[in-house]
Backbone as a ProteinNet text record, in pm:
[ID]
protein_1_A
[PRIMARY]
MTELLYEWMTSQQAAAALGAYLAERDPALQRLRSELAAHGTDPDAHLDGSVESVAPVWEWITARAGQLGVDPHPLEEDPTRPSWPSWARHGKLVDPHPPAGSLALVDGFASYLGQLLTAEVPEARWRIGEHRISDYPAHNHPVLAGAGHEIFLPGIPLYGLYQTAHGRQAMSGAELLAHTRRTVSALRGDGPDAAAVEEPPVTVVAEVDCFDVGLRDDIAALHPEIVEWMIAELTDRDGVDSVHRYGPAALVVDAPTWDEMRLKLWCTMWLQRHLPR
[TERTIARY]
5123.7	5071.8	5161.1	5175.7	5252.3	5181	5257.3	5197.4	5168.5	5087.5	5044.6	5164.2	5169.9	5278.1	5262.6	5376.2	5370.9	5279.1	5285.5	5211.7	5060.9	5009.3	4864.7	4817.9	4905.8	4869.1	4786.3	4699.8	4634.2	4734	4699.4	4790	4812.9	4709.2	4723.9	4816.2	4801.4	4887	5032.7	5052.5	5188.2	5252.5	5173.9	5226.8	5269.5	5190.5	5226.3	5351.6	5363.6	5481.5	5606.9	5594	5707.6	5750.3	5652.6	5684.8	5755.4	5709.6	5772.1	5915.9	5936.5	6071.5	6166.4	6124.4	6210.8	6238.9	6140.3	6160.4	6262.1	6279	6371.7	6515.8	6540.2	6673.4	6781.8	6764.5	6869.5	6895.4	6790.7	6818.2	6890	6854.3	6919	7067.1	7100.2	7241.2	7317.5	7255	7321.6	7346.3	7252.6	7273.6	7390.8	7403.6	7517.4	7647.4	7650.8	7771	7805.4	7703.5	7726	7776.8	7723.6	7766.5	7911.9	7949.5	8089.6	8180.5	8144	8227	8236.2	8126	8123.7	8216.1	8246.2	8335	8472.2	8508.5	8643.8	8673.1	8570.4	8589.8	8547.5	8632.1	8604.6	8495.3	8375.5	8268.3	8298.1	8371	8402.6	8495.3	8587.7	8680.8	8611.4	8519.9	8452.5	8337.6	8262.1	8147.6	8189.8	8282.4	8342	8267.3	8156.1	8075.5	8115.3	8218.3	8260.3	8188.7	8165	8103.1	8189.6	8320.9	8413	8402.7	8352.3	8345.9	8245.1	8151.3	8052.2	8117.7	8231.9	8296.2	8345.4	8431.1	8475	8362.3	8266	8153.5	8074.2	8048.3	7973.3	8051.6	8182.1	8263.8	8252.2	8252.5	8238.5	8100.7	7996.4	7860.8	7847.1	7905	7899.2	7963.9	8080.2	8148.8	8065.4	8008.4	7927.3	7801	7735.1	7614.3	7645.5	7762.8	7802.4	7813.4	7859.3	7866.9	7728.4	7633.8	7499.6	7414.1	7441.6	7370.2	7223.8	7137.5	6993.2	6920	6798.4	6718.6	6657.6	6652.1	6598.1	6445.8	6376.2	6229.9	6176.3	6061.6	5990.7	5949.8	5930.6	5898.2	5781.7	5673.9	5553.5	5569.5	5675.2	5694.1	5813.6	5879	5997.7	5955.9	5995.6	5952.7	6015.2	6118.6	6185.1	6117.2	6015.3	5953.1	5913.2	5852.6	5813.3	5929.7	6051.7	6168	6230.7	6183.7	6240.9	6213.3	6297.7	6264.8	6136.6	6066	5934.8	5943.5	6051.3	6061.2	6070.2	6127.1	6134.1	5998.4	5925.7	5793.9	5690.9	5705.9	5612.7	5662.3	5784.5	5842.1	5820	5870.8	5851.1	5980.5	6001.2	6113.3	6075	6175.2	6150.9	6237.7	6196.7	6272.1	6372.1	6484.5	6530.4	6577.5	6535.1	6555.7	6667.6	6725.9	6830.1	6772.3	6852.7	6804.6	6791.1	6729.1	6704.7	6834.1	6942	7069	7120	7103.7	7146.9	7056.9	6926.4	6834.4	6866.8	6907.4	6945.6	7070.1	7162.1	7281.2	7243.2	7154.2	7108	7033.7	6956.3	6881.7	6977.2	7080.3	7178.7	7253.2	7285.6	7356.2	7268.3	7137.5	7045.3	7039.1	7042.4	7045.1	7171	7283.7	7410.1	7407.8	7355.9	7343.5	7257.6	7146.1	7058.4	7130.1	7209.1	7285.5	7385.4	7455.8	7554.3	7487.9	7379.5	7316.3	7253.5	7191.4	7131.2	7237.7	7356	7466.8	7522	7532.5	7583.8	7483.3	7354.4	7247.9	7144.6	7171.1	7081.5	6939.1	6921.9	6787.6	6703.5	6763.6	6688.4	6588.4	6474.4	6367.7	6310.7	6267.9	6199.9	6054.4	6003	5864.2	5815.3	5689.9	5631	5657.2	5704.8	5736.9	5613.9	5621.4	5512.5	5569.2	5497.1	5542.1	5422.7	5432.4	5319.7	5303.2	5411.1	5393.7	5326.7	5239	5162.4	5243.3	5337.7	5414.8	5547.3	5545.6	5659.7	5709.1	5835.3	5883	5881.5	5896.9	5903.5	5769.9	5662.1	5531.4	5502	5470.8	5436.4	5553.6	5672.2	5788.6	5840.9	5910	5978.6	6101.9	6107.7	6217.2	6280.4	6406.7	6475.3	6467.1	6412.7	6379.7	6455.2	6492.8	6556.9	6572.3	6549.1	6567.2	6486.6	6367.6	6281.8	6314.3	6416.3	6455.1	6407.2	6374.5	6332.1	6411	6476	6564.7	6514.8	6482.7	6450	6581.5	6634.9	6773	6802	6711.1	6746.5	6748.6	6698.4	6677.4	6802.4	6901.8	7024.8	7100.3	7117.8	7183.4	7111.1	6977.3	6904	6931.5	6934.3	6968.3	7107.8	7203.6	7338.8	7343.7	7259.8	7254.5	7206.3	7105.1	7056.8	7167.2	7242.2	7352.9	7450.4	7484.7	7581.2	7525.4	7402.6	7343.2	7325.4	7303.6	7283.2	7414.1	7526.1	7655.2	7691.6	7628.9	7659.4	7760.5	7806.6	7906.7	7855.6	7930.2	7886.5	7901.4	7815.4	7831.6	7950.6	8047	8169.5	8150	8242.9	8240.6	8255.7	8337.6	8355.7	8224.9	8146.8	8017.6	7921	7919	7828.4	7869	7999.5	8047.7	8007.2	8022.3	7982.1	7832.9	7752.8	7608.4	7577.5	7648.4	7625.2	7659.8	7770.8	7808.3	7705.6	7653.6	7548.6	7423.1	7394.4	7276.7	7292.7	7410.4	7436.8	7415.6	7470.4	7455.2	7309.2	7234.7	7093.4	7014.5	7037.4	6962.3	6996.3	7116.6	7156.2	7102.2	7053.7	7006.7	7112.5	7226.5	7335.3	7321.1	7230.3	7212.3	7101	7057.2	6946.2	6819.1	6735.4	6610.3	6513.1	6479.6	6390.9	6253.1	6209.7	6075.7	6060.8	6175.6	6169.8	6151.1	6163.8	6149.9	6001.4	5953.5	5811.1	5778.3	5877.1	5848.7	5941	5892.1	5980	6072.9	6184.8	6276.1	6217.9	6125	6070.9	5920.7	5846.1	5705.6	5686.9	5601.6	5577.2	5427	5383.4	5242.1	5231.3	5145.6	5125	5034.7	5083.9	5005.2	4976	4911.1	4883.5	5014.5	5054.1	5173.5	5305.2	5309.2	5434.5	5417.5	5525.5	5523	5573.6	5509.7	5554.6	5629.6	5758.1	5843.3	5883.5	5856	5896.2	6002.7	6107	6212.1	6192.2	6232.3	6222.6	6305.2	6253.4	6314.2	6459.2	6491.1	6628.7	6727.7	6683.3	6773.1	6811.3	6711.8	6738.6	6819.4	6791.8	6859.3	7004	7029.3	7162.2	7251.5	7189	7268.5	7225.3	7229.6	7184.7	7265.2	7393.7	7477.2	7436.4	7388.2	7340.3	7215	7128	7005.7	7039.5	7135.1	7175.3	7234.7	7311.5	7370.3	7259.2	7160.4	7050.3	6973.5	6950	6878.5	6954.8	7086.4	7167.3	7157.8	7163.9	7157	7016.8	6914.5	6777.6	6749.8	6798.7	6779	6839.2	6945.1	7017	6952.6	6846.8	6785.8	6697.6	6694.7	6608.5	6463	6392.5	6251.4	6224.4	6329.2	6312.4	6345.5	6243	6263.3	6323.7	6281.9	6334.7	6306.4	6389.3	6369.8	6390.1	6289.5	6296.7	6284.5	6378.9	6375.9	6312.9	6189.9	6120.1	6119.2	6185.2	6199.5	6310.3	6358.5	6468.5	6440.6	6314.9	6280.8	6172.9	6159	6047.8	6096.5	6055.2	6094	5970.2	5978.2	5881.3	5956.7	5908.8	5976.3	5884.3	5935.4	5862.5	5920.6	5848.2	5892.3	5771	5733.8	5607.3	5592.2	5702.8	5691.5	5708	5729.2	5745.5	5611.7	5603.9	5488.4	5536.9	5442	5478.4	5571.3	5539.3	5616.7	5759.7	5776	5911.3	5993.3	5935.2	6008.5	6042	5947	5971.4	6081	6076.1	6176.6	6314.7	6324.5	6455.5	6511.6	6433	6480.7	6516.7	6433	6458.9	6588.3	6607.2	6726.6	6851.1	6839.1	6954.1	6996.2	6900.8	6932.5	6989.1	6937.9	6992.9	7138.2	7172.3	7310.2	7402.4	7356.1	7447.7	7443.4	7336.3	7334	7435.5	7510.5	7603.9	7531	7595	7533.5	7607.2
-9285.1	-9249	-9144.2	-9153.5	-9056.2	-8921.1	-8814.5	-8682.4	-8642.4	-8540.3	-8495.6	-8460.9	-8516.5	-8486.7	-8345	-8281.8	-8148.5	-8143.8	-8248.6	-8248.9	-8235.4	-8278	-8279.6	-8166.6	-8072.7	-7964.7	-7857.6	-7792.3	-7671.3	-7555.7	-7440.3	-7325.9	-7283.7	-7294.2	-7257.8	-7356.7	-7484.3	-7584.9	-7569.3	-7537.9	-7517.7	-7395.6	-7290.5	-7171.9	-7205.2	-7285.8	-7327.1	-7413.9	-7500.6	-7586.5	-7504.5	-7399.5	-7310.3	-7244.1	-7196.6	-7136.4	-7233.5	-7359.5	-7460.8	-7487.2	-7495	-7519.2	-7407.1	-7283.2	-7170.3	-7164.9	-7199.6	-7199.2	-7304.1	-7407.8	-7517	-7487.3	-7379.8	-7360.3	-7337.3	-7243.3	-7216.8	-7336.3	-7401	-7519.5	-7630.7	-7649.1	-7754.3	-7724.6	-7598.4	-7561.9	-7579.2	-7546	-7563.9	-7711.9	-7797.9	-7942.3	-7992.1	-7939.1	-7978.2	-7932.7	-7811.8	-7763.2	-7852.7	-7891	-7976.6	-8114	-8165.9	-8297.2	-8293.6	-8188.5	-8173.2	-8168.9	-8086.6	-8072.3	-8203.2	-8277.5	-8402.6	-8507.6	-8493.6	-8589.4	-8529.5	-8428.4	-8375.8	-8283.8	-8226.9	-8135.9	-7995.4	-7898	-7759.4	-7702	-7675.2	-7624.8	-7487	-7402.4	-7269.5	-7278.4	-7373.3	-7388.2	-7446.8	-7541.9	-7606.6	-7522	-7459.4	-7378.9	-7232.4	-7200.1	-7065.9	-6966	-7009.5	-6917.9	-6904.7	-6975	-6968.2	-7074.2	-7045.6	-7145	-7269.5	-7250.5	-7363.7	-7459.1	-7410.3	-7494.1	-7608	-7599.2	-7706.2	-7840.2	-7837	-7963.1	-8042.1	-7986.1	-8065.3	-8096.5	-8005.1	-8034	-8152.6	-8154.2	-8265.2	-8396.1	-8391.8	-8512.8	-8567.7	-8479	-8522.5	-8585.7	-8521	-8573.8	-8709	-8722.1	-8848.8	-8961.3	-8934.4	-9036.5	-9074.8	-8975.7	-9002.8	-9080.9	-9042.1	-9112.5	-9256.9	-9280.2	-9416.7	-9503.1	-9443.4	-9516.7	-9546.7	-9454	-9470.2	-9568	-9584.2	-9682.3	-9647.1	-9747	-9727.1	-9770.1	-9716.7	-9752.5	-9891.7	-9973.3	-10109.4	-10114	-10004.7	-10005.4	-9963.2	-10017	-9958.9	-9816	-9734.9	-9593.9	-9574.4	-9650.7	-9630.8	-9677.5	-9753.5	-9805.7	-9744.2	-9646.7	-9585.2	-9496.9	-9531.9	-9453.9	-9315	-9290.1	-9159.2	-9058.4	-9100	-9011.6	-8875.3	-8868.4	-8735.9	-8639.6	-8691.6	-8605	-8560.4	-8612.6	-8576.9	-8430.7	-8369.7	-8236	-8240.5	-8128.5	-8127.1	-8164.9	-8124.7	-8156.5	-8307.2	-8381.2	-8527	-8589.9	-8536.9	-8591.3	-8564.1	-8451	-8416.7	-8462.2	-8513.5	-8555.7	-8703.6	-8748.2	-8887.1	-8965.3	-9015.3	-9103.9	-9246.6	-9328.5	-9467.5	-9558.8	-9683.1	-9781.9	-9855	-9898.1	-9870.3	-9725.7	-9657.5	-9513.7	-9479.2	-9360.6	-9318	-9300.1	-9320.9	-9302.1	-9154.4	-9127.4	-8989.5	-8908.9	-8973.1	-8902	-8852.2	-8932.5	-8891	-8782	-8794.1	-8689.2	-8556.7	-8562.4	-8439.6	-8377.3	-8460.8	-8408.2	-8334	-8393.6	-8327.1	-8198.1	-8202	-8083.7	-7969.5	-8000.6	-7898.5	-7848.2	-7939.6	-7900.4	-7810.2	-7841.8	-7756.3	-7616.8	-7609.4	-7479.3	-7401.8	-7472.3	-7406.5	-7359.7	-7443.7	-7402.3	-7276.6	-7275.1	-7158.8	-7033.1	-7045.7	-6932.6	-6882.6	-6975.4	-6938.2	-6872.5	-6933.7	-6885.6	-6748.1	-6725.1	-6593.3	-6486.3	-6526.4	-6430.9	-6399.1	-6501.6	-6481.8	-6410.9	-6436.7	-6379	-6315.3	-6194	-6132.9	-6112.3	-6104.4	-6083.3	-6210.9	-6327.1	-6452.8	-6451	-6513.3	-6511.9	-6651.8	-6679.1	-6804.5	-6794.5	-6903.2	-6904.8	-7048.8	-7062.7	-7194.4	-7229	-7349.5	-7390	-7398.1	-7332.2	-7338.5	-7310.3	-7351.2	-7331.1	-7345.6	-7288.9	-7298.5	-7439.1	-7520.1	-7658.3	-7734.9	-7826.3	-7897.2	-8007.4	-8067	-8179.7	-8126.2	-8070.2	-7995	-8057.6	-8106	-8180.1	-8101	-7968.4	-7889.4	-7824.1	-7873.2	-7814.6	-7814.6	-7697.7	-7676.6	-7694.8	-7725.5	-7739.8	-7601.5	-7592	-7467	-7451.3	-7345.4	-7328.1	-7190.8	-7181	-7053	-7012.1	-6893.1	-6853	-6726.5	-6723.8	-6606.3	-6621.4	-6513.6	-6511.1	-6620.9	-6650.8	-6751.1	-6893.4	-6915.5	-7049.8	-7073.3	-7197.5	-7237.1	-7360.8	-7354.2	-7461.8	-7517.2	-7646.3	-7715.9	-7769.7	-7703.3	-7726.8	-7866.8	-7935	-8070.5	-8174.9	-8142.3	-8243.3	-8318.1	-8246.7	-8311.4	-8377	-8310.5	-8379.4	-8507.1	-8506.2	-8627.3	-8739.4	-8706.5	-8807.1	-8863.4	-8773.7	-8819.7	-8907.2	-8874.1	-8953.2	-9094.8	-9108.2	-9241	-9321.2	-9257	-9327.2	-9381.9	-9298	-9337.5	-9446.6	-9426.3	-9521.4	-9658.8	-9662.9	-9790.6	-9849.9	-9790.1	-9844.5	-9822.6	-9724.6	-9695.3	-9581.3	-9550.2	-9445.6	-9314.4	-9259.9	-9138.5	-9016.8	-8918.8	-8789.7	-8719.3	-8680.3	-8624.4	-8478.9	-8431	-8290.7	-8200.9	-8243.6	-8164.1	-8153.7	-8262.5	-8259	-8164.5	-8171.7	-8084.8	-7938.3	-7912.3	-7775.3	-7723.6	-7808.2	-7766.6	-7737.7	-7821.4	-7798.3	-7665.8	-7636.8	-7512.5	-7391.6	-7399.2	-7287.2	-7266.7	-7375.8	-7363.1	-7299.9	-7335.9	-7279.3	-7129.6	-7086.4	-6942.6	-6871.1	-6927.8	-6865.4	-6859	-6966.6	-6969.6	-6863.8	-6854.2	-6758.4	-6613.3	-6592.8	-6459.2	-6425.5	-6527.4	-6504.3	-6520.8	-6582.2	-6601.6	-6729.6	-6819.8	-6946.3	-6937.7	-7054.4	-7057.3	-6999.7	-6941	-6881.3	-6990.9	-6995.2	-7100.1	-7089.1	-6967.9	-6950	-7013.8	-7040.1	-7100.1	-7250.8	-7308.9	-7453.7	-7489	-7556.3	-7587.7	-7726.6	-7815.2	-7952.7	-7996.5	-8081.6	-8140.6	-8241.5	-8277.1	-8372.8	-8513.1	-8547.6	-8683.6	-8678.3	-8761.1	-8784.5	-8934.7	-8968.7	-9109	-9132.8	-9235.2	-9273	-9420.1	-9449.7	-9588.8	-9659.5	-9769.6	-9855	-9985.9	-10078	-10208.5	-10285.4	-10311.1	-10391.1	-10325.9	-10195.5	-10130.8	-9979.6	-9908.4	-9763	-9721.8	-9623.6	-9564.3	-9436.5	-9431.8	-9319.1	-9245.5	-9116.8	-9034.2	-8935	-8923.8	-8825.5	-8707.3	-8589.7	-8473.6	-8498.4	-8458.6	-8494.3	-8449.7	-8332.2	-8282.9	-8368.7	-8428.4	-8514.6	-8636.9	-8701.3	-8820.9	-8788	-8672.5	-8637.3	-8595.6	-8519.6	-8463.5	-8550.8	-8636.9	-8714.4	-8861.4	-8931.4	-9071.2	-9160.4	-9127.6	-9209.2	-9191	-9070.9	-9046.1	-9129.4	-9137.8	-9216.7	-9363.9	-9416.9	-9556.7	-9579.7	-9484.4	-9493.2	-9493.9	-9404.9	-9400.2	-9532.2	-9589.4	-9716.6	-9825.7	-9828.7	-9930.6	-9917.6	-9795.8	-9776.7	-9803.1	-9763.2	-9789.2	-9939.2	-10012.1	-10157.1	-10225.4	-10164.4	-10223.9	-10191.4	-10109.1	-10069.5	-10180.7	-10187.7	-10284.1	-10259.9	-10365.8	-10354.9	-10329.8	-10306.5	-10284.9	-10415.5	-10474.7	-10603	-10586.3	-10481.5	-10462.1	-10320.2	-10275.6	-10146.8	-10170.1	-10135.4	-10154.8	-10019.5	-9988.8	-9864.2	-9892.5	-9846.6	-9876.3	-9758.8	-9651.9	-9535.9	-9448.2	-9350.7	-9266.1	-9200.6	-9163.6	-9093.1	-9165.8	-9296.6	-9370.1	-9500.5	-9523.1	-9643	-9710.4	-9842.6	-9918.8	-9976.4	-9944.9	-9987.9	-10082.2	-10200.3	-10297.5	-10292.3	-10227.4	-10211.5	-10226.9	-10350	-10376.2	-10306.8	-10281.9	-10223.6	-10071.3	-10012.2	-9867.6	-9803.6	-9669.7	-9595.2	-9484.4	-9412	-9310.1	-9204.6	-9158	-9048.2	-9090.1	-9212.5	-9258.9	-9269.6	-9324.9	-9341.8	-9206.5	-9115.1	-8981.9	-8910.4	-8919.6	-8854.4	-8911.5	-9044.6	-9104.9	-9058.4	-9066.2	-9028	-8879.7	-8795.7	-8651.6	-8617.1	-8671.6	-8640.8	-8697.8	-8815.3	-8873.8	-8784.9	-8738.7	-8652.7	-8519	-8463.1	-8338.2	-8354.1	-8470.7	-8493	-8513.6	-8583.5	-8631.4	-8556.6	-8484	-8409.8	-8296.7	-8276.5	-8165	-8031.8	-7932.9	-7800.3	-7699.8
322.7	190.9	125.9	-5.8	-80	-77.4	-55	-58.5	-203.3	-218.8	-350.1	-437.5	-556.9	-649.9	-704.4	-736.1	-794.3	-916	-997.4	-1123.7	-1105	-989.4	-967.4	-876.8	-842.9	-752.6	-823.6	-747.8	-794.5	-783.7	-839.3	-831.4	-686.9	-603.2	-462.6	-390.2	-419.4	-357.1	-402.9	-529.9	-580.9	-516.4	-493	-426.3	-283.8	-215	-79.2	-80.4	-182.2	-193.4	-221.5	-301.7	-325	-194.7	-116.6	12	105.1	105.3	190.7	146	15.1	-37.5	4.8	-10.8	23.3	173.1	254.3	399.3	443.1	363.6	397.2	357.1	280.4	223.7	328.5	418.2	517.5	608.4	664	746.9	669.9	543.1	464	444.5	419	401.6	532.6	643.3	772.1	800.9	761.3	780.8	696.3	574.4	490.9	555.6	607.5	675.8	795.7	870.8	987.3	945.5	836.3	787.4	742	672.4	631.7	753.9	852.5	972.5	1050.4	1055.9	1131.3	1071	941.6	875.4	845.8	925.2	918.7	802.6	739.9	627	667.2	640.3	678.3	588.7	641.3	556.3	498.2	570.7	518.6	398.4	401.2	289.2	166.9	188.8	75.6	20.8	107.9	65	63.4	-27.2	-26.7	-114.7	-175.2	-254.5	-399.4	-442.4	-582.8	-664.7	-791.2	-878.5	-886	-888.4	-898.5	-779.9	-667.8	-547.1	-560.8	-657.7	-668.4	-701.6	-772.5	-812	-690.5	-603.8	-487.5	-389.8	-374.3	-285.1	-337.3	-469.1	-525.9	-516.4	-536.4	-522.3	-380.1	-281.3	-142.2	-119.9	-171.6	-155.4	-224.5	-341.7	-414.2	-334	-278	-197.7	-75.9	-10.9	108.2	72	-37.9	-81.5	-119.2	-175.7	-208.8	-84.6	25.9	152.4	208.5	189.1	245.5	165.8	36.3	-45.3	-65.4	-56.7	-75.1	52.1	69.8	186.1	166.6	271.2	256.9	244	276.5	274.5	137.4	96	-18.2	15.2	-86.6	-65.7	30.7	10.5	90.1	234.3	263.4	397.8	468.8	406.3	465.5	583.4	705.7	822.2	827.8	746.3	748.8	655.8	579.4	481.1	538.9	658	709.5	726	738.3	756.5	625	513.5	383.7	350.7	268.6	218.5	136.3	132.4	66.2	-80.5	-150.3	-293.1	-315.9	-220.6	-233.3	-203.8	-105.9	-72	-181.9	-251.7	-359.4	-496.6	-502.9	-630	-655.5	-767.8	-808.9	-788.1	-665.1	-639.5	-677	-698.5	-736.8	-649.9	-636.7	-560.5	-649.2	-592.3	-456	-444.1	-339.8	-329.4	-231.2	-245.8	-151.5	-12.5	90.6	228.4	261.7	375.4	416.9	426.1	469.4	480.7	346.6	241.9	108.7	53	76.6	31.1	99	224.7	295.3	233.6	186.2	119.1	-8.6	-88.6	-210	-176.3	-69.2	-27.3	7.9	84.1	118.4	-3.1	-94.3	-216.1	-302.8	-310.7	-386.2	-323.8	-192.3	-125.5	-162.4	-162.5	-197.4	-342.5	-433	-572.9	-585.1	-513.2	-518	-471.4	-366.2	-314.5	-418.6	-482.5	-583.5	-704.2	-751.3	-873.9	-855	-740.6	-717.9	-698.1	-650.5	-641.5	-779.9	-865.4	-1001	-1089.9	-1067.4	-1150.6	-1057.4	-1008.7	-909.6	-960	-1091.3	-1145.7	-1150.5	-1124.7	-1122.3	-1006.2	-1026.6	-927.6	-905.7	-783	-752	-796.1	-850.6	-895.7	-908.9	-944.7	-971.3	-1117.6	-1143.5	-1279.2	-1368.1	-1482.5	-1580.1	-1718.1	-1820.8	-1958.2	-2049.4	-2167.8	-2260.5	-2317.6	-2314.3	-2356.2	-2242.8	-2275.2	-2172.8	-2104.7	-2174.9	-2122.2	-2068.3	-1949	-1896.7	-1767.5	-1763.8	-1646.7	-1516.2	-1520	-1397	-1362.3	-1417.9	-1390.9	-1240.8	-1187.6	-1046	-949.7	-999.9	-912	-871.4	-758.9	-725.6	-814.1	-891.9	-986.6	-969.8	-1008.2	-1019.8	-1165.6	-1191.6	-1327.8	-1367.8	-1495.6	-1551.2	-1700.7	-1775.3	-1920.5	-1989.4	-1935.8	-1997	-1959.3	-1876.2	-1832.6	-1689.7	-1659.4	-1525.5	-1483.4	-1366.9	-1321.6	-1188.9	-1187.2	-1062.1	-1006.6	-906	-864.5	-812	-740.1	-694.9	-806.4	-927.4	-1030.2	-1073	-1124.7	-1171.2	-1055.5	-939.2	-827.5	-784.3	-786.4	-748	-847.3	-976.7	-1077.3	-1049.2	-1021.1	-990.4	-867.2	-767.9	-645.6	-673.4	-758.1	-794.6	-863.1	-951.4	-1017.6	-913.9	-818.3	-716.5	-626.1	-578	-484.4	-546.2	-679.1	-746.6	-798.2	-763.3	-801.2	-946	-1011.5	-1151.2	-1158.4	-1278.5	-1294.5	-1236.8	-1144.4	-1076	-1166.1	-1145.3	-1210	-1145	-1223.6	-1168.4	-1126.9	-1046.9	-1010	-1131.7	-1228	-1350.3	-1428.5	-1433.9	-1502.2	-1431.4	-1298.8	-1223.8	-1237.7	-1242	-1261.3	-1399.3	-1502	-1637	-1642.2	-1575.6	-1570.6	-1500.5	-1392	-1318.5	-1403.9	-1476.6	-1564.1	-1675.7	-1731.6	-1833	-1772.8	-1647.9	-1581.6	-1560.9	-1519.4	-1503.9	-1636.6	-1744.2	-1876.4	-1917.3	-1891.3	-1929.2	-1853.2	-1722.5	-1641.1	-1677.4	-1728.6	-1773.4	-1911.7	-1982.8	-2117.5	-2223.5	-2185.9	-2281.2	-2362.7	-2321.7	-2391.7	-2493.7	-2544.6	-2640.5	-2580.3	-2663.8	-2619.3	-2577.8	-2448.6	-2399.2	-2461.2	-2493.2	-2548.3	-2684.9	-2750.1	-2883.5	-2877.8	-2759.3	-2746.1	-2741.2	-2844	-2854	-2800	-2795.1	-2755.9	-2643.6	-2554.4	-2454.1	-2521.8	-2458.9	-2521.7	-2533.3	-2441.9	-2437.3	-2411.7	-2482.5	-2449.3	-2427.8	-2332.2	-2298.5	-2294.7	-2365.3	-2367.8	-2329.4	-2232.2	-2190.4	-2290.6	-2345.3	-2433.3	-2360.8	-2425.3	-2365.1	-2350.1	-2227.1	-2194.6	-2233.5	-2264.6	-2300.9	-2295.5	-2320.8	-2330.8	-2468.9	-2526.5	-2652.4	-2617	-2647.1	-2612	-2739	-2742.8	-2855.2	-2813.8	-2894	-2870.6	-2964.6	-2921.3	-3008.8	-3134.8	-3249.4	-3377.6	-3389	-3335.1	-3349.8	-3272.5	-3161.9	-3084.6	-3166.1	-3224.8	-3304.3	-3429.6	-3491.3	-3617.1	-3594.6	-3490.4	-3468.7	-3380.7	-3299.6	-3203.6	-3201.1	-3314.3	-3314.7	-3221	-3203	-3114.7	-2968.6	-2933.2	-2797.6	-2769.9	-2871.6	-2856.8	-2834.3	-2909.1	-2891.2	-2752.7	-2706.1	-2572	-2467.5	-2482.3	-2387.6	-2386.5	-2504.8	-2514	-2438.9	-2456.6	-2390	-2237.9	-2187.7	-2042.6	-1989.8	-2065.9	-2022.3	-2017.7	-2115.5	-2119.9	-1998.1	-1945.4	-1831.8	-1697.4	-1696.5	-1570.7	-1513.3	-1380.6	-1312.8	-1351.7	-1385	-1419.7	-1566.8	-1646.6	-1790.7	-1862.9	-1924.8	-1992	-2130.7	-2203.8	-2338.7	-2385.2	-2479.8	-2547.6	-2695.7	-2774.8	-2919.8	-2988.5	-3075.3	-3151.8	-3287.6	-3305.9	-3431.2	-3527.1	-3491.9	-3578.8	-3524.9	-3601.2	-3553.5	-3418.9	-3394.6	-3271	-3192.5	-3213.8	-3152.7	-3089.9	-2964.5	-2891.7	-2834.7	-2822.6	-2744.6	-2625.2	-2505.8	-2383	-2306.5	-2277.1	-2196.2	-2055.2	-1964.8	-1826	-1735.1	-1703.8	-1634.7	-1499.4	-1428.1	-1294.4	-1294.2	-1411.1	-1421	-1455.9	-1437	-1486	-1579.5	-1640.6	-1739.2	-1680.8	-1560.8	-1502.8	-1473.2	-1421.7	-1391.8	-1519.9	-1625.6	-1750.6	-1812.5	-1810.7	-1865.5	-1787.6	-1653.5	-1571.3	-1599.9	-1608.1	-1631.8	-1766	-1872.3	-2005.8	-2011.6	-1951.6	-1954.7	-1883.2	-1763.7	-1686.9	-1754.3	-1813.3	-1881.6	-1998.6	-2075.7	-2190.9	-2145.3	-2037.9	-1987	-1947.7	-1898.3	-1857.8	-1977	-2080.8	-2184.8	-2316.7	-2345.2	-2471.9	-2469.1	-2576.9	-2581.5	-2576.5	-2515.2	-2502.8	-2590.2
[MASK]
+++++++++++++++++++++++++++++++++++++++++++++++++++++++++++++++++++++++++++++++++++++++++++++++++++++++++++++++++++++++++++++++++++++++++++++++++++++++++++++++++++++++++++++++++++++++++++++++++++++++++++++++++++++++++++++++++++++++++++++++++++++++++++++++++++++++++++++++++++++

């Protein structure tokens, strides 16, 4: 059975999940070091503590994840589920999903990111994700917070892992490095004021036989070409029969095997990766 999703946790359950996530950080990083060493890569040279090191480390993880592919079992039947990191067991994974070995790589990478970010921004603190907007992707997730921003560290790497495992264009080390630098700036308070953001980038409502997807107005107005690109990639996804844009910021998505959370997660992560900063 699937464990309780972050979205449905009580405050006490979310606090326990945060504690579990933090307790997993050192072991996860040690597993990443062991994996690097086992494949002939010096972990001390690659995990040198510099922000720039995320690029070659991510390139290595991407190559390794490409070799591992996807797990042959449906999510509910995967016998390795008990060994997954807690964020994967409480998160919304979709089939075909990465195998336990790939999830462990992302887990170790998230630990390394956390180590780097807390060194770069000592005032950043771990907490439970919350926001005044009700439709918040990191609700109840373990996040690193600073200057009004909250970052769920496995999120972007997990999205990149899915791209790689499904044989799609991989997220490059340069992209991951740029994302990390933006995260440092955000946690320091050098980026846009997070408190000024009133709306999530994507809202999804289940209708009869389809989903109604709304994009934040500024995204559609300022980046119409990005929206068209997202539509093209979404249309190409397994299980998506069609995507119709009936307004500048409004889509109808026919995806019979998807649910609201999966569609919202995919659109949100895609926009986080591709929108200019």
